[in-house]
Coordinates of N, CA and C in Angstrom, one line a residue:
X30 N -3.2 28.6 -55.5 CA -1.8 28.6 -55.9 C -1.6 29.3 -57.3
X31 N -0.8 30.1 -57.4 CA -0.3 30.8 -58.5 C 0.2 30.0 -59.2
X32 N 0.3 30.8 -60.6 CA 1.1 30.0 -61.7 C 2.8 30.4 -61.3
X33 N 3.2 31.4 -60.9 CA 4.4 32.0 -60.1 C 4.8 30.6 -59.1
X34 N 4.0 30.4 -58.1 CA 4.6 29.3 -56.9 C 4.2 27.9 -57.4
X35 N 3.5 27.5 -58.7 CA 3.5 26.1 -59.4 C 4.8 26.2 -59.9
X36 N 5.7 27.0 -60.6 CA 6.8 27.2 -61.4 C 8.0 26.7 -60.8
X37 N 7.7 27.8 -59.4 CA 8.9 27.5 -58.4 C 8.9 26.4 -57.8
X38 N 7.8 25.6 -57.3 CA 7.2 24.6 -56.4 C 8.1 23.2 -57.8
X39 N 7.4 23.8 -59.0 CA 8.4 22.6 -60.2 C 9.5 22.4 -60.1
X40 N 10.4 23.7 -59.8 CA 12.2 24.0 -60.4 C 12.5 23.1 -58.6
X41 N 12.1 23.2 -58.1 CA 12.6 22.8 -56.3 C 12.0 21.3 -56.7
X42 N 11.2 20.6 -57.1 CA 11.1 19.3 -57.2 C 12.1 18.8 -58.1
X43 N 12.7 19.6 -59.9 CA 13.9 18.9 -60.1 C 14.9 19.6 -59.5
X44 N 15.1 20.1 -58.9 CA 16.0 20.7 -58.3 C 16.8 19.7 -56.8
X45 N 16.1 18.4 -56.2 CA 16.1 17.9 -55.2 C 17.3 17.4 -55.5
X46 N 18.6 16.9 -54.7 CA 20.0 16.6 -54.3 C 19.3 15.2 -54.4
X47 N 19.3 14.3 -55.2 CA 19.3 12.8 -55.5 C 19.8 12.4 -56.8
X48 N 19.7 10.7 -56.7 CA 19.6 10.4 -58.5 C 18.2 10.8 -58.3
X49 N 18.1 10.8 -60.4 CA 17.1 10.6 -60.9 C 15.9 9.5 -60.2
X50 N 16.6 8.2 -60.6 CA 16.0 7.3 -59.8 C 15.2 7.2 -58.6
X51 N 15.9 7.4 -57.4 CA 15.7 8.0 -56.9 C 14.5 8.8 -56.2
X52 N 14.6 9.9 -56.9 CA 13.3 10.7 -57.0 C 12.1 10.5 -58.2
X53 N 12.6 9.6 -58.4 CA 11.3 9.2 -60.2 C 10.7 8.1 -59.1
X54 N 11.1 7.5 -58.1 CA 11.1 6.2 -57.7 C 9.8 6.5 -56.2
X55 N 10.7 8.1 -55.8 CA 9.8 8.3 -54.4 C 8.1 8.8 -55.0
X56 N 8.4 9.4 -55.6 CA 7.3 10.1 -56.2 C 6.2 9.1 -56.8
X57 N 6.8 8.0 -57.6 CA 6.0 7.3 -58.0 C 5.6 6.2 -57.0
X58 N 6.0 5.8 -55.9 CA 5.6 5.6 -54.3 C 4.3 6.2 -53.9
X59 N 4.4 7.3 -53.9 CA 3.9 8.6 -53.7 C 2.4 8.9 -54.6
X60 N 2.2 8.4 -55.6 CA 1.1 8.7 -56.7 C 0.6 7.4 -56.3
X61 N 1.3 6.1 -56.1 CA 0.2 4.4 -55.7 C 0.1 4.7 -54.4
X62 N 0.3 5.4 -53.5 CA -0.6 5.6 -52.3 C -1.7 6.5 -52.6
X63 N -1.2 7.5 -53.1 CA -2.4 8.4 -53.3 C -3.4 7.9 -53.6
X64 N -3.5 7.1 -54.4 CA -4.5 6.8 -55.6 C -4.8 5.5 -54.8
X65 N -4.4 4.9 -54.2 CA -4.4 3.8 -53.8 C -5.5 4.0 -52.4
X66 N -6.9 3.7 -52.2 CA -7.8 4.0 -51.0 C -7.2 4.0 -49.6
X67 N -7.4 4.8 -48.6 CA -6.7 4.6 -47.1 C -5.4 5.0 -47.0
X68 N -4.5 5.2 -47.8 CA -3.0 5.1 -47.9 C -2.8 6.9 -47.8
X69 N -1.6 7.3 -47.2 CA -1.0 8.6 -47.2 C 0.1 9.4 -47.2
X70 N 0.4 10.3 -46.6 CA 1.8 10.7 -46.2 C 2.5 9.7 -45.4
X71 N 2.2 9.1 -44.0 CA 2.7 8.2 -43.2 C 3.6 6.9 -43.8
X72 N 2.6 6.3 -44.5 CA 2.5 5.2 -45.4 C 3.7 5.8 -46.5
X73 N 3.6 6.9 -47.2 CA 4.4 7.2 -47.7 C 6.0 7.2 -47.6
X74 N 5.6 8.0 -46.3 CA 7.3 8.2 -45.8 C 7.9 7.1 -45.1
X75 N 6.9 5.6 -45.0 CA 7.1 4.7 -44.2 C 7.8 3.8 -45.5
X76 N 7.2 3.9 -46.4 CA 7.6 2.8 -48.0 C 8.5 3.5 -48.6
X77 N 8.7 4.6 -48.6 CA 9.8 5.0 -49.9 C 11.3 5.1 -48.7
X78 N 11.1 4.6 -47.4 CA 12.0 4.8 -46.2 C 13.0 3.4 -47.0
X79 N 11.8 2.2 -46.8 CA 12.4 0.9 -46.3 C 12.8 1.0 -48.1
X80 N 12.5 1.4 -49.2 CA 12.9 1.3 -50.7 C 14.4 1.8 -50.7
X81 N 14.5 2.6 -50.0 CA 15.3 3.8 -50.2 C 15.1 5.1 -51.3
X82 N 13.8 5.4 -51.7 CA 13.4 6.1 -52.4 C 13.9 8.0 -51.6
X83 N 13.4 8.8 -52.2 CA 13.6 10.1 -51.6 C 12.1 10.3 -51.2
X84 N 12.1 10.7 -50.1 CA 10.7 11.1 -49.1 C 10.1 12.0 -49.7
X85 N 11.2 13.0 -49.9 CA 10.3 14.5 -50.1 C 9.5 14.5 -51.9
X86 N 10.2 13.7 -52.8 CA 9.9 13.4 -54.0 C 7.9 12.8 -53.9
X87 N 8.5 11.4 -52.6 CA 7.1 10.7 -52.1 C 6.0 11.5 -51.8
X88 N 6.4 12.3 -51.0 CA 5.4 12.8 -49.9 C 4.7 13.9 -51.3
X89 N 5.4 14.5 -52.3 CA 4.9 15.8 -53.2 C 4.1 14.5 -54.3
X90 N 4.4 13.4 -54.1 CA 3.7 12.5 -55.4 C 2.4 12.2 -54.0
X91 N 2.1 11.7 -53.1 CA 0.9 11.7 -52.0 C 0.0 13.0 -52.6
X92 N 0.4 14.0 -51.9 CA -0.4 14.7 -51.9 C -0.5 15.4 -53.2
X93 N 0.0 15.2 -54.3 CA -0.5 15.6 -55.3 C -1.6 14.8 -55.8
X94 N -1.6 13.7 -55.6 CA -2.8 12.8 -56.0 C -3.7 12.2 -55.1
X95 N -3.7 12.6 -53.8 CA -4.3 11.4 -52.3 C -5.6 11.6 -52.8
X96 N -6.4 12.6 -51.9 CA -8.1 12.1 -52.2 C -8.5 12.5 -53.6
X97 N -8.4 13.3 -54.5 CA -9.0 13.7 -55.5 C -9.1 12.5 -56.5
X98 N -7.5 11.7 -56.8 CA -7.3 10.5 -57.6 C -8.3 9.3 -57.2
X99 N -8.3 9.6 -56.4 CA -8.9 8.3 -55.8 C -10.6 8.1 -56.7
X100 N -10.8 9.4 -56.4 CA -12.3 9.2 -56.8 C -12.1 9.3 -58.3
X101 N -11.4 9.7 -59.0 CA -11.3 10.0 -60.6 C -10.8 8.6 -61.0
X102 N -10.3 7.6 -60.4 CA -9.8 6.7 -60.6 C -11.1 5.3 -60.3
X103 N -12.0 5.7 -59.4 CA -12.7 5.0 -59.0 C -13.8 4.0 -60.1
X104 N -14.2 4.6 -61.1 CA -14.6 4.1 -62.6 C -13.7 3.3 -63.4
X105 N -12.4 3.5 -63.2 CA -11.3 2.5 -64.3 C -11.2 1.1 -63.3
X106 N -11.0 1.5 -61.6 CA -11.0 0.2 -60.8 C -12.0 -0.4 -60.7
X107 N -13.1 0.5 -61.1 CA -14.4 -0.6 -60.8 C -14.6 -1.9 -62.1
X108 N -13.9 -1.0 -62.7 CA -14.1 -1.4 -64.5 C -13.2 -2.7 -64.4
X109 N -11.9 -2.7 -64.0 CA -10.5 -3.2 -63.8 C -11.1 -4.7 -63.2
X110 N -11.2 -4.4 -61.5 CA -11.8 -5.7 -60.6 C -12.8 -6.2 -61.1
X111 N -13.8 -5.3 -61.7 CA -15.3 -6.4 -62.0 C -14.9 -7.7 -63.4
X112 N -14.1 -6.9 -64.1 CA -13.9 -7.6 -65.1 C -13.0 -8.7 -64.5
X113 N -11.9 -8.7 -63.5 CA -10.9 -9.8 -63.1 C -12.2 -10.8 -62.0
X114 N -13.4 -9.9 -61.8 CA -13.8 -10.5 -60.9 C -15.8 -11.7 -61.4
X115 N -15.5 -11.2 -62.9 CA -16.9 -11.6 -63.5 C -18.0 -10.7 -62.9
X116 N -17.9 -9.6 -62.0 CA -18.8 -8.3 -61.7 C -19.0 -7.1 -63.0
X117 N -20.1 -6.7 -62.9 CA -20.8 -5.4 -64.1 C -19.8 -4.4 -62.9
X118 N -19.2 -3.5 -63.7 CA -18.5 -2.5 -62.8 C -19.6 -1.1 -61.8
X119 N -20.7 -1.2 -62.7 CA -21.9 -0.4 -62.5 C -22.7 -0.7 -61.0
X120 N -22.6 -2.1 -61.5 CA -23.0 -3.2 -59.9 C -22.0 -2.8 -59.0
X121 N -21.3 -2.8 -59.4 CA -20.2 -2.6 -58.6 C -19.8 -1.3 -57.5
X122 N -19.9 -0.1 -58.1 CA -20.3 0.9 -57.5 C -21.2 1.3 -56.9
X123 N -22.4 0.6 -57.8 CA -23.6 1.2 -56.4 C -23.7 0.1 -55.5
X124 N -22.8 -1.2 -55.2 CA -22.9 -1.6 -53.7 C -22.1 -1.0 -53.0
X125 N -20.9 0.0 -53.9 CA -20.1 0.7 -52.7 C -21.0 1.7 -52.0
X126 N -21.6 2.4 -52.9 CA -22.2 3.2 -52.9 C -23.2 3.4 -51.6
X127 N -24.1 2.0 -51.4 CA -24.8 1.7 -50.7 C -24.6 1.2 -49.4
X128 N -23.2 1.1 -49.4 CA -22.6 0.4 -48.0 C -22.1 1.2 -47.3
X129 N -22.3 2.7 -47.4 CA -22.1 3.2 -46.6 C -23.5 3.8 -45.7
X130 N -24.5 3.2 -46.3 CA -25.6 3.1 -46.0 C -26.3 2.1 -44.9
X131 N -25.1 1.0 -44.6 CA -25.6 -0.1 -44.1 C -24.8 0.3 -42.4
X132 N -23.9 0.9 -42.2 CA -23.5 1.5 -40.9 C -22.1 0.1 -40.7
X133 N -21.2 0.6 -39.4 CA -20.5 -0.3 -39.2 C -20.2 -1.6 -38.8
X134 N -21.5 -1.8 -38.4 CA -21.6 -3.2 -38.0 C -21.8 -4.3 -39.0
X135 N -21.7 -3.6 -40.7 CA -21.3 -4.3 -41.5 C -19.9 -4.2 -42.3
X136 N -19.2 -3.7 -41.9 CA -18.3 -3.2 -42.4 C -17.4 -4.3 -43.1
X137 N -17.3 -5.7 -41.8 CA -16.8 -6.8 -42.1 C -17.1 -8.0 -42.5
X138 N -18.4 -7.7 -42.8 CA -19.3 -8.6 -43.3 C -18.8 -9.0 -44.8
X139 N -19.5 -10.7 -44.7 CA -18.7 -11.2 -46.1 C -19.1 -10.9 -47.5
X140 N -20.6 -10.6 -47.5 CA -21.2 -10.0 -48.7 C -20.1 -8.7 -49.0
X141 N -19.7 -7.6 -48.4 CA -19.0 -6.2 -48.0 C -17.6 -6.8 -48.6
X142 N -17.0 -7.2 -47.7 CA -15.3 -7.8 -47.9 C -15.0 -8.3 -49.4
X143 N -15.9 -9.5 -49.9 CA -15.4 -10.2 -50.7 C -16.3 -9.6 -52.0
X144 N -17.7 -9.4 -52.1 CA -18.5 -8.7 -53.4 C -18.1 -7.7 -53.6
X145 N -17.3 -6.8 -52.7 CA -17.5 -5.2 -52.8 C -15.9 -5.1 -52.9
X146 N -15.4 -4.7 -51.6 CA -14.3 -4.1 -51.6 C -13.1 -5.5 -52.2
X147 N -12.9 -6.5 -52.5 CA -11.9 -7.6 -53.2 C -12.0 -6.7 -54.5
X148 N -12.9 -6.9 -55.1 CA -12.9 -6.5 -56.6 C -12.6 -5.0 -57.4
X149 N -12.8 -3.7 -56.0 CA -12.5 -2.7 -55.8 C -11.0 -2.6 -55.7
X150 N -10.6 -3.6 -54.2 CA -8.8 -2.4 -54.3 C -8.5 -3.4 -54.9
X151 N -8.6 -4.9 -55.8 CA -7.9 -5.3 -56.5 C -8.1 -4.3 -58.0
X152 N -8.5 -3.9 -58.5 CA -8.9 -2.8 -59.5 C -7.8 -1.2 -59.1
X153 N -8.1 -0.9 -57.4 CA -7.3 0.2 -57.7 C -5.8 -0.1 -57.7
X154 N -5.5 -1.1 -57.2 CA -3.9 -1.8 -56.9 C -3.2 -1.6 -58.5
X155 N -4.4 -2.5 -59.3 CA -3.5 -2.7 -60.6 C -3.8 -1.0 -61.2
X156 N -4.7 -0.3 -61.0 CA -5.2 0.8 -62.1 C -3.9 2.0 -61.1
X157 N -3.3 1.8 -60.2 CA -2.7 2.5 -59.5 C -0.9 2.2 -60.0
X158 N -0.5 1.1 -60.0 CA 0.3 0.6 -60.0 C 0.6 1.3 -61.9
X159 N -0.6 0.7 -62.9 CA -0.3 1.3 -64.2 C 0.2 2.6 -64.0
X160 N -0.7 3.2 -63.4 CA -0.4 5.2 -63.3 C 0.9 4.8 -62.6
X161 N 1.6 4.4 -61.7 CA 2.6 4.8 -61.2 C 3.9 4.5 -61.9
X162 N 4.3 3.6 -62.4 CA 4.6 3.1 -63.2 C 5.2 3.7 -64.2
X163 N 3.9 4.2 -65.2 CA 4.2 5.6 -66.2 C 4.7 6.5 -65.8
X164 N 4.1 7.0 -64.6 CA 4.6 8.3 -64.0 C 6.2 8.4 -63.7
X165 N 6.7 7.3 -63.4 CA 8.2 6.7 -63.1 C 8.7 7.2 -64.0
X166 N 8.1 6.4 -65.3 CA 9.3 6.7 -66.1 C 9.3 7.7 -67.1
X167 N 8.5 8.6 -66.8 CA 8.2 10.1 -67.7 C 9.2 10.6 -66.5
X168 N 8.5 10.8 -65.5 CA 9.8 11.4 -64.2 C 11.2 11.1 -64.6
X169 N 11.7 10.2 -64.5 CA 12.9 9.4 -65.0 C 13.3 10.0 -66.2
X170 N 12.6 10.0 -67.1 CA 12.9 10.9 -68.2 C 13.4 12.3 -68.3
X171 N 12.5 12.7 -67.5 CA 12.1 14.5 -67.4 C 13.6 14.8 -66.6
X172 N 13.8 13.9 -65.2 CA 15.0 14.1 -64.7 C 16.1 14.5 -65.2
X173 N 16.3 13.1 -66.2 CA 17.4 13.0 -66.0 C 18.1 13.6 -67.7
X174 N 16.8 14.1 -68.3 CA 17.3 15.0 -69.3 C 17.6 16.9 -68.6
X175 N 16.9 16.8 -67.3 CA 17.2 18.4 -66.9 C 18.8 18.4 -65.7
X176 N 18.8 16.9 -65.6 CA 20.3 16.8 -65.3 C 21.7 17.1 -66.0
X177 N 21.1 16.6 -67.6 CA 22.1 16.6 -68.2 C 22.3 18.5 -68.7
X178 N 20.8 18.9 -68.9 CA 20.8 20.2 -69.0 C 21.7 21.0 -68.1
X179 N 21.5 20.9 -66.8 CA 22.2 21.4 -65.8 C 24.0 21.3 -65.7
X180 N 24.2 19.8 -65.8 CA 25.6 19.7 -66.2 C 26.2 20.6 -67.4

């Protein structure tokens, strides 16, 4: 992608027929799926539907952050849960690490469910929810000062 169609791809995201709100709202929908493990467009367009957020705001906050956040994020949630969970966060990653090693017939297993992945998506929930949050309300900002610009 060009610096040319990043520019244009910006001016069409504030450029979107909503409030502010609105689209500060879908987007940030949109960055706690991403970041959030398993979660996507579907999910997206399924949550910012029943909020009444704007979709298209959501779906450009998904895929701006879906698999890449996840894993850059994956050190602050291990950090996040181990600590809410009395887990070393280091421990913590290399049982993810290693569970993908064990095949699916443990997938459900209680050592897996409760040592591993509890302490994980409770780490990315809250470490997602912070980023989204912020993101809200710099969006919200950014909006609704290029609103007034526009008027």
């Amino acid at each position: 992608m060009s610096i040319q169609q990043l520019k244009k791809w910006i001016l069409k995201f504030f450029s979107i027929d909503d409030t502010p709100h609105h689209i500060a709202g879908g987007a940030a929908v949109g960055f706690f799926l991403g970041i959030t493990p398993g979660e996507g467009i579907l999910a997206t367009i399924v949550t910012t539907s029943i909020l009444r957020f704007n979709r298209t705001a959501g779906i450009a906050g998904v895929l701006a952050t879906n698999m890449w956040m996840t894993v850059v994020t994956l050190p602050l949630a291990a950090a996040v849960g181990g600590a809410l969970f009395g887990v070393d966060s280091k421990s913590l990653i290399n049982q993810f690490d290693q569970s993908y090693q064990l095949g699916w017939q443990h997938i459900l297993s209680k050592v897996l469910l409760m040592d591993v992945a509890l302490p994980l998506l409770t780490g990315f929930v809250i470490v997602a929810g912070i980023i989204s949050l912020a993101f809200y309300f710099i969006l919200l900002t950014l909006l609704i000062r290029h609103k007034i610009k526009v008027n």
